[in-house]
Structures are given as structure tokens and as C-alpha cells.
Coordinates of C-alpha atoms in Angstrom, one line a residue:
Chain M
M1 CA 99.8 89.3 100.6
E2 CA 97.0 90.8 98.4
E3 CA 98.5 92.2 95.1
V4 CA 97.3 95.6 94.0
P5 CA 98.5 97.2 90.8
H6 CA 100.9 100.1 91.1
D7 CA 98.5 102.7 89.8
C8 CA 95.4 101.4 91.3
P9 CA 92.9 104.3 91.3
G10 CA 91.3 103.0 94.5
A11 CA 88.3 100.7 94.9
D12 CA 86.0 103.5 95.7
S13 CA 87.0 105.8 92.9
A14 CA 84.9 106.6 89.8
Q15 CA 87.7 104.9 87.8
A16 CA 87.5 101.7 89.8
G17 CA 87.9 98.7 87.4
R18 CA 87.9 101.0 84.4
G19 CA 91.4 102.5 84.4
A20 CA 94.2 101.3 82.2
S21 CA 96.1 100.0 85.3
C22 CA 93.1 97.9 86.2
Q23 CA 93.7 95.4 83.3
G24 CA 94.8 92.1 84.8
C25 CA 94.0 93.0 88.4
P26 CA 92.2 90.1 90.1
N27 CA 89.7 92.6 91.5
Q28 CA 88.9 94.3 88.2
R29 CA 85.5 92.9 87.6
L30 CA 84.5 93.5 91.2
C31 CA 85.5 97.1 91.0
A32 CA 83.9 97.7 87.6
S33 CA 80.7 96.3 88.9
G34 CA 80.5 99.1 91.5
A35 CA 81.1 96.9 94.4
G36 CA 83.8 99.3 95.6
A37 CA 81.1 101.9 96.3
T38 CA 79.6 99.6 99.0
P39 CA 81.1 99.6 102.5
D40 CA 84.2 97.4 102.6
P41 CA 83.3 94.1 104.3
A42 CA 86.7 94.2 106.0
I43 CA 85.3 96.9 108.3
E44 CA 82.8 94.4 109.8
E45 CA 85.5 91.7 109.9
I46 CA 87.8 94.0 111.7
K47 CA 85.1 95.0 114.2
E48 CA 84.8 91.3 115.1
K49 CA 88.5 90.8 115.3
M50 CA 88.9 93.9 117.5
K51 CA 86.3 92.7 120.0
T52 CA 89.1 91.1 122.0
V53 CA 91.1 94.4 122.0
K54 CA 89.9 96.6 124.8
H55 CA 91.6 99.9 124.1
K56 CA 92.9 101.3 120.7
I57 CA 95.1 104.3 120.9
L58 CA 96.6 106.1 117.8
V59 CA 99.9 108.0 118.1
L60 CA 100.1 110.8 115.5
S61 CA 102.2 113.9 114.9
G62 CA 101.9 115.6 111.6
K63 CA 105.6 116.4 111.4
G64 CA 108.3 113.7 111.0
G65 CA 111.2 113.2 113.4
V66 CA 109.5 114.4 116.5
G67 CA 109.6 111.1 118.4
K68 CA 106.3 109.2 117.6
S69 CA 107.8 105.8 117.3
T70 CA 110.1 106.2 120.3
F71 CA 107.0 107.3 122.3
S72 CA 104.8 104.5 121.0
A73 CA 107.3 101.9 121.9
H74 CA 107.9 103.3 125.4
L75 CA 104.1 103.7 126.0
A76 CA 103.6 100.1 125.0
H77 CA 106.4 98.9 127.3
G78 CA 105.0 101.1 130.1
L79 CA 101.5 99.6 129.8
A80 CA 103.0 96.1 129.6
E81 CA 104.6 96.6 133.0
D82 CA 101.2 96.5 134.5
E83 CA 101.1 92.7 135.2
N84 CA 97.3 92.6 134.9
T85 CA 97.5 93.2 131.1
Q86 CA 97.5 89.9 129.1
V87 CA 98.1 88.8 125.6
H88 CA 97.1 85.4 124.4
Q89 CA 97.8 83.7 121.1
S90 CA 95.1 81.5 119.7
G91 CA 96.9 80.1 116.6
S92 CA 94.9 81.4 113.6
G93 CA 95.9 84.3 111.4
W94 CA 99.3 86.1 111.6
S95 CA 101.0 86.0 114.9
P96 CA 102.4 89.2 116.3
V97 CA 106.1 89.0 117.4
Y98 CA 106.3 88.9 121.2
V99 CA 109.0 91.1 122.6
E100 CA 107.8 90.5 126.1
D101 CA 105.3 87.9 127.4
N102 CA 102.6 90.4 127.2
L103 CA 103.8 92.7 124.5
G104 CA 103.2 91.7 120.9
V105 CA 104.4 93.8 117.8
M106 CA 103.3 93.8 114.2
S107 CA 105.1 95.9 111.6
V108 CA 105.8 95.9 107.9
G109 CA 109.5 95.7 108.9
F110 CA 108.9 92.0 109.9
L111 CA 107.7 91.2 106.4
L112 CA 110.7 92.6 104.4
S113 CA 113.3 90.1 103.2
S114 CA 116.0 92.6 104.4
P115 CA 115.8 95.4 106.9
D116 CA 117.3 97.7 104.3
D117 CA 114.5 97.1 101.8
A118 CA 112.6 100.2 100.8
V119 CA 108.8 100.0 100.7
I120 CA 108.1 102.2 97.7
W121 CA 104.3 101.9 97.6
R122 CA 101.5 104.2 96.5
G123 CA 98.5 104.7 98.7
P124 CA 96.2 101.8 97.6
K125 CA 98.9 99.2 98.3
K126 CA 99.6 100.7 101.7
N127 CA 95.9 100.6 102.5
G128 CA 95.8 96.9 101.7
M129 CA 98.6 96.2 104.1
I130 CA 96.9 98.2 106.9
K131 CA 93.7 96.3 106.4
Q132 CA 95.6 93.0 106.7
F133 CA 97.3 94.2 109.9
L134 CA 93.9 94.9 111.4
R135 CA 91.9 92.0 110.0
D136 CA 94.4 89.1 109.7
V137 CA 96.7 89.5 112.7
D138 CA 95.6 87.3 115.6
W139 CA 96.0 89.8 118.4
G140 CA 94.0 87.7 120.8
E141 CA 92.9 89.2 124.1
V142 CA 94.6 92.6 124.3
D143 CA 94.1 95.4 126.8
Y144 CA 95.8 98.1 124.8
L145 CA 96.6 98.3 121.1
I146 CA 99.0 101.2 120.3
V147 CA 99.0 102.2 116.7
D148 CA 102.2 104.1 115.6
T149 CA 101.5 106.2 112.4
P150 CA 103.8 107.8 109.9
P151 CA 104.1 111.6 109.6
G152 CA 101.5 113.5 107.7
T153 CA 97.7 113.3 107.4
S154 CA 97.3 110.8 104.5
D155 CA 96.4 107.4 103.4
E156 CA 97.7 105.5 106.4
H157 CA 95.8 107.8 108.8
L158 CA 92.6 107.7 106.8
S159 CA 92.8 103.9 106.4
V160 CA 93.3 103.2 110.1
V161 CA 90.4 105.4 111.1
Q162 CA 88.2 104.1 108.3
Y163 CA 88.9 100.4 109.1
L164 CA 88.4 100.9 112.8
T165 CA 85.1 102.9 112.4
A166 CA 83.0 100.0 113.6
A167 CA 85.5 98.8 116.2
H168 CA 85.8 102.2 118.0
I169 CA 89.1 104.1 118.6
D170 CA 89.5 105.3 122.2
G171 CA 91.6 108.3 121.2
A172 CA 94.7 109.7 119.7
V173 CA 97.9 111.1 121.3
I174 CA 99.6 113.8 119.3
I175 CA 103.4 114.2 119.7
T176 CA 105.3 117.3 118.8
T177 CA 108.5 119.1 119.6
P178 CA 108.1 122.7 120.9
Q179 CA 109.5 124.2 117.6
Chain I
N1 CA 119.2 127.3 103.8
L2 CA 120.5 125.3 100.8
A3 CA 118.6 127.5 98.4
L4 CA 120.0 130.7 100.1
A5 CA 123.5 129.2 100.2
L6 CA 123.4 128.4 96.5
A7 CA 122.4 132.1 95.9
A8 CA 125.0 133.5 98.2
N9 CA 127.8 131.4 96.7
D10 CA 127.0 132.7 93.2
S11 CA 124.8 135.8 92.9
S12 CA 124.5 135.4 89.2
K13 CA 122.4 132.3 89.6
A14 CA 118.6 132.2 89.8
I15 CA 117.3 129.9 92.5
G16 CA 113.8 128.5 93.1
L17 CA 112.6 126.6 96.2
L18 CA 109.7 124.2 95.7
D19 CA 108.1 122.7 98.8
V20 CA 106.2 119.5 98.0
D21 CA 105.6 118.4 101.6
V22 CA 101.9 118.8 101.1
Y23 CA 101.1 117.5 104.6
G24 CA 103.5 119.7 106.5
P25 CA 104.7 122.6 104.3
S26 CA 107.4 124.5 106.2
V27 CA 108.7 126.8 103.5
P28 CA 106.1 129.6 104.0
K29 CA 107.0 130.0 107.6
M30 CA 110.7 129.7 107.1
M31 CA 110.9 132.1 104.2
N32 CA 108.4 134.5 105.8
L33 CA 106.0 134.3 102.9
K34 CA 102.2 134.3 103.0
G35 CA 99.3 134.6 100.6
N36 CA 97.8 133.0 97.5
P37 CA 99.9 133.0 94.4
E38 CA 98.9 135.4 91.6
L39 CA 98.2 134.0 88.2
S40 CA 100.2 135.0 85.1
Q41 CA 98.8 135.8 81.7
S42 CA 99.0 132.1 80.8
N43 CA 97.2 131.0 84.0
L44 CA 100.4 129.8 85.7
M45 CA 100.9 130.4 89.4
R46 CA 103.6 133.0 90.1
P47 CA 106.1 132.0 92.8
L48 CA 106.3 134.2 95.9
L49 CA 109.7 135.9 96.3
N50 CA 111.8 136.5 99.4
Y51 CA 115.5 137.0 99.9
G52 CA 115.9 136.6 96.2
I53 CA 114.5 133.1 96.1
A54 CA 111.4 132.2 94.1
C55 CA 109.2 129.9 96.3
M56 CA 106.2 127.7 95.8
S57 CA 104.5 125.6 98.4
M58 CA 101.3 123.8 99.2
G59 CA 101.3 126.1 102.2
F60 CA 100.4 129.0 99.8
L61 CA 97.3 127.1 98.6
V62 CA 95.7 126.2 101.9
E63 CA 95.0 127.9 105.3
E64 CA 97.9 127.7 107.6
T65 CA 96.2 125.4 110.1
A66 CA 94.1 123.4 107.6
P67 CA 95.2 119.8 107.4
V68 CA 95.6 118.3 103.9
I69 CA 93.9 115.0 104.5
W70 CA 94.3 113.5 101.1
R71 CA 94.9 110.0 99.7
G72 CA 97.7 109.4 97.3
L73 CA 95.8 110.1 94.1
M74 CA 94.9 113.7 95.1
V75 CA 98.4 114.3 96.3
M76 CA 99.7 113.3 92.9
S77 CA 97.5 115.8 91.1
A78 CA 98.6 118.6 93.6
I79 CA 102.2 117.7 93.0
E80 CA 101.5 117.9 89.2
K81 CA 100.1 121.4 89.7
L82 CA 103.1 122.5 91.9
L83 CA 105.5 121.2 89.3
R84 CA 103.9 122.1 86.0
Q85 CA 101.6 125.0 86.6
V86 CA 104.1 127.5 88.1
D87 CA 105.7 130.3 86.2
W88 CA 109.3 129.7 87.4
G89 CA 110.9 131.6 84.5
Q90 CA 114.6 130.8 83.9
L91 CA 116.1 129.1 86.9
D92 CA 119.6 127.8 87.4
Y93 CA 118.7 125.6 90.4
L94 CA 115.4 124.4 91.8
V95 CA 115.6 123.0 95.3
V96 CA 112.8 120.7 96.0
D97 CA 111.9 120.1 99.7
M98 CA 110.3 116.6 100.0
P99 CA 108.2 115.1 102.8
P100 CA 109.5 112.1 104.8
G101 CA 109.1 108.7 103.3
T102 CA 109.3 106.8 100.0
G103 CA 105.7 107.0 98.8
D104 CA 103.4 108.8 96.5
V105 CA 105.2 112.2 96.5
Q106 CA 108.6 110.8 96.0
L107 CA 107.4 108.6 93.1
S108 CA 105.4 111.4 91.5
V109 CA 108.2 113.9 91.6
S110 CA 110.8 111.5 90.3
Q111 CA 108.6 110.2 87.6
N112 CA 107.4 113.6 86.4
I113 CA 110.5 115.8 86.2
P114 CA 114.2 115.1 85.3
I115 CA 116.0 115.3 88.6
S116 CA 119.7 116.3 88.5
G117 CA 120.4 114.8 91.9
A118 CA 119.1 114.0 95.3
V119 CA 120.6 115.1 98.6
I120 CA 119.6 112.9 101.6
V121 CA 119.5 114.6 104.9
S122 CA 119.6 112.5 108.1
T123 CA 120.5 112.8 111.8
P124 CA 123.2 110.3 112.9
Q125 CA 120.6 108.3 114.8
D126 CA 120.1 104.6 113.8
V127 CA 116.4 104.8 113.1
A128 CA 116.8 107.9 111.0
L129 CA 119.7 106.4 109.1
M130 CA 117.6 103.3 108.3
D131 CA 115.1 105.5 106.7
A132 CA 117.8 107.5 104.9
H133 CA 119.1 104.2 103.5
K134 CA 115.7 103.4 102.2
G135 CA 115.5 106.8 100.6
A136 CA 118.8 106.1 98.9
E137 CA 117.6 102.7 97.8
M138 CA 114.4 104.3 96.3
F139 CA 116.4 106.8 94.3
R140 CA 118.5 104.1 92.9
K141 CA 115.4 102.2 91.8
V142 CA 113.9 105.3 90.0
H143 CA 117.3 106.2 88.5
V144 CA 117.8 109.5 90.3
P145 CA 121.5 110.1 91.1
V146 CA 122.2 110.6 94.8
L147 CA 124.7 113.5 95.3
G148 CA 125.4 112.5 98.9
L149 CA 124.3 112.6 102.5
V150 CA 124.0 115.6 104.9
Q151 CA 124.6 114.7 108.5
N152 CA 122.1 117.0 110.3
M153 CA 122.0 117.8 114.0
S154 CA 125.5 116.2 114.1
V155 CA 126.6 117.7 117.5
F156 CA 125.3 120.0 120.2
Q157 CA 127.6 122.4 122.0
C158 CA 126.6 123.7 125.4
P159 CA 126.3 127.5 125.2
K160 CA 127.6 127.7 128.9
C161 CA 130.4 125.3 129.2
K162 CA 131.1 124.6 125.5
H163 CA 131.0 120.8 126.1
K164 CA 130.1 119.0 122.9
T165 CA 127.5 116.2 123.0
H166 CA 126.5 114.0 120.1
I167 CA 122.9 113.8 121.0
F168 CA 121.9 111.6 118.0
G169 CA 125.1 109.6 118.0
A170 CA 128.4 110.4 116.4
D171 CA 129.1 110.0 112.7
G172 CA 126.4 107.5 112.0
A173 CA 125.8 109.1 108.6
R174 CA 129.5 108.7 107.7
K175 CA 129.3 105.0 108.3
L176 CA 126.1 104.7 106.2
A177 CA 127.7 106.8 103.4
R178 CA 130.7 104.4 103.3
A179 CA 128.4 101.4 103.3
L180 CA 126.4 102.9 100.3
G181 CA 129.4 104.2 98.5
L182 CA 128.2 107.8 98.9
D183 CA 129.8 111.0 100.0
V184 CA 129.0 113.0 103.1
L185 CA 128.4 116.5 101.8
G186 CA 128.8 118.0 105.2
D187 CA 127.7 118.2 108.8
V188 CA 125.2 120.7 110.3
P189 CA 125.3 121.1 114.1
L190 CA 122.2 121.1 116.3
H191 CA 122.2 124.8 117.2
L192 CA 119.6 127.0 118.7
N193 CA 120.4 129.8 116.2
I194 CA 119.5 127.6 113.3
R195 CA 116.0 126.8 114.7
E196 CA 115.3 130.3 115.9
A197 CA 116.3 131.9 112.6
S198 CA 114.0 129.6 110.7
D199 CA 111.1 129.9 113.1
T200 CA 111.3 133.7 112.7
G201 CA 111.3 133.4 109.0
Q202 CA 114.9 134.5 108.5
P203 CA 117.0 131.4 107.7
I204 CA 120.5 131.6 109.2
V205 CA 122.3 131.8 105.8
F206 CA 120.4 135.0 105.2
S207 CA 120.3 136.5 108.7
Q208 CA 123.7 135.4 110.1
P209 CA 125.9 134.6 107.1
E210 CA 129.1 135.0 109.0
S211 CA 128.2 132.4 111.6
D212 CA 129.7 129.0 111.8
E213 CA 126.2 127.5 111.3
A214 CA 125.6 129.4 108.1
K215 CA 129.1 128.5 106.9
A216 CA 128.2 124.8 107.3
Y217 CA 125.3 125.3 104.8
L218 CA 127.5 127.4 102.4
R219 CA 130.1 124.6 102.3
I220 CA 127.5 122.0 101.6
A221 CA 126.1 124.1 98.7
V222 CA 129.6 124.1 97.2
E223 CA 129.7 120.3 97.5
V224 CA 126.3 119.9 95.9
V225 CA 127.1 122.1 92.9
R226 CA 130.4 120.2 92.4
R227 CA 128.6 116.9 92.1
L228 CA 125.8 118.0 89.7
P229 CA 126.0 116.4 86.3
P230 CA 126.8 119.0 83.5
H231 CA 123.6 120.6 82.3
P232 CA 122.7 119.4 78.8
E233 CA 122.6 122.5 76.6

């Protein structure tokens, strides 16, 4: 997993490569040279990777605890019941965990040494993880990719949309309670 | 409701309510407050007051429907402003309402101010408890004492037949508390009155203080105060 310093100012910030927390980061010279201001090459790589994914659907809410993840999981299962949908595994990159023959899942939960571990990360580190989920997971031929997001309108949402700009998101479903 | 309960239990105490959920600030609606904060002589923001509670929220700084689409760094500087550039005056208790998660906001708050204790609220449902567990773990890592868990939406009672249903499971929070060596500060039922009162901007501890639901919060406030470390004079 790519290591990003705790207080990384962000590769596209004015402080990139120049902040105190940049010392010792493997990307320091790259950031200081202004390379962060150029479009992230990962966006093109993700576009290529996503060519085998027909539909990308985000599930959002804004508020926490309204049932996004429950909905995403059920939606994915519901779509998987259509036997014409297929997922293949071609053996390079991270492999999703298959809960059905045609339903693969990727989550930070699979990468923790214990399910009780807390992921106490600031934004830049989360962005790195999301980039890897999109670029380095071998989704193979997929009809529907459902993306479950956390509450709020922050790093994770911006990153997902940013990294998928070239790959095209079909749309977003917004979940809420009536309150 | 906790802020109001602390005030109700001891009217000599000055209470503040700080809403640092920058993405989904609920305090303005729930405390029936609107408008931009005025500035004091020393250029600090004045909290808005209602029901005797001094309140500050991101919701006072942005339009009600405007999303705050910020990355972590900008959130950090907004939190800094909400913490340090508010003219709170002398307060006995400042209740800080946090957003979900264990990320930038939680880190910024716990690294910037000395926190007397954390109360972790969860429903009894497994997936909620897993996140509550992570929250407790995070506070342990940043050396913030966890005062205990509150089991929210613990039980629903049918208004017609009075039958009780544990919609989110029964007592999951108690099991987690035992596993973590924490106390359960109390249970709050899933009750229409609580939601309705908050949606109309009159939290139940203020609007129906004699109700069972309000009493649940009042009891929890007592438990919170009991567990606070003595204030260094």
C-alpha cells in the first residue's frame, strides 16, 4: 500500500513537497517539482481499467445511519440475481472477494488485520486507498459497479468522482430517511 | 438533548453546544437557531443562544442547503475557527457534537483541545456497534477518556398495542461495553416524540421535560457528570 505522511498537504496543494511533513516522503521531490499540478496519471489508468465495467453507480446520502450500506449490498445482490450479469477474474491486480459467483466485493475492511481495527486516516491517505481500489483491483468484466460511500460530502466523494472523470459515472442514488 | 439535560440538572451551570459536523450540521435546526454569528470587539464569533444554551455550528456559516464539499485540510481550518475563534465566555460544560467516522474532524478536535471525556452513541445494531468500537479505539489511541456508551434507539413501543420491539437488536451496546470495559450510561428509546421535538426545533428535554423520553436524557446527563475527571483549578 502506498505510504502517505500523516499531514500530507495534498499533491495538488501549494504546499506540495514543501511542507514540514513532506520531509522523508517518497513523493517529496515529485510534489516539489510541481508535478502534482498536472492531472493525475491514475485517472487515465482508471479509465482503461474501467473499460470492462459497464455501469458505475454511486450510493450517497449526506447523513449517516440512513441505510446506505444496507441498500448498496441489497442492490448489488438484486442485480446479481439477473443471471445474464457476469464477473470474470483475470489474475492480475487485487482480486475482489466473491460472495456469489457473480458478485465481487472490495472494501478496506478486508485489508485490516482485525475487524475491530480503526482506520484513523486523514484525507490524503484515504484518497490513496480509493485510487488503488479503482486502479489496482482486477474487477474484470463487470456489468454493474456499486460504490458505497460514507456520510458527508468530503474527500471520499470528491476522490471517487475525480478518479472516475474519464471513466464516466452513470449516476448516483441518494438514500435518506424521511426525518 | 444532553446539553439541555446538563442545564436542567443544574441551573447554575453554563452550557455550550458546539456542532462540528461540518457536512451535516443539525444543531441549527434542532435548537431553532438561524443566522450568521455577530463578531465581538476582539473579532471572535458570538455563539447564538436558545433555551439558555450557547451554540455554534457550521450551519450558521453556510446556507442551509449549501453542501460543504471540502477536503480534509479545509475542514481542519474550519474546525480550528469553530474551536478557537468563538467568544464562549465562561462555560462549565461544552458539548461537542461530532460527525460520524474516525477521520479528519475527530483527529483535529482531539489534537487541538483538551477533551474531558467522550460519550459514544450507538444503536444496538451490529454494523453500528462495529463503528462505535472503532470510535472507542480511536479515542484510546489519541488519549481521550471514554466516559461510556449510550444505547440509542434501544426499543420501540407501539403506540396502539404497547408491544415492545427491539428494531435494532436488544442490548448490543451492553455487550460491546462489557467487551471494552466501558459503562453504558443509559438507553434512549426510539420514540416518535423525540424525533418530532427535534425536527420542530424544541428538543424533548426542553419541550416535554416530564416525559419518559426526556428523563432518559436527564439520567444520562447525571451519569456523564459523575464520570468526568475533576476540573484542574
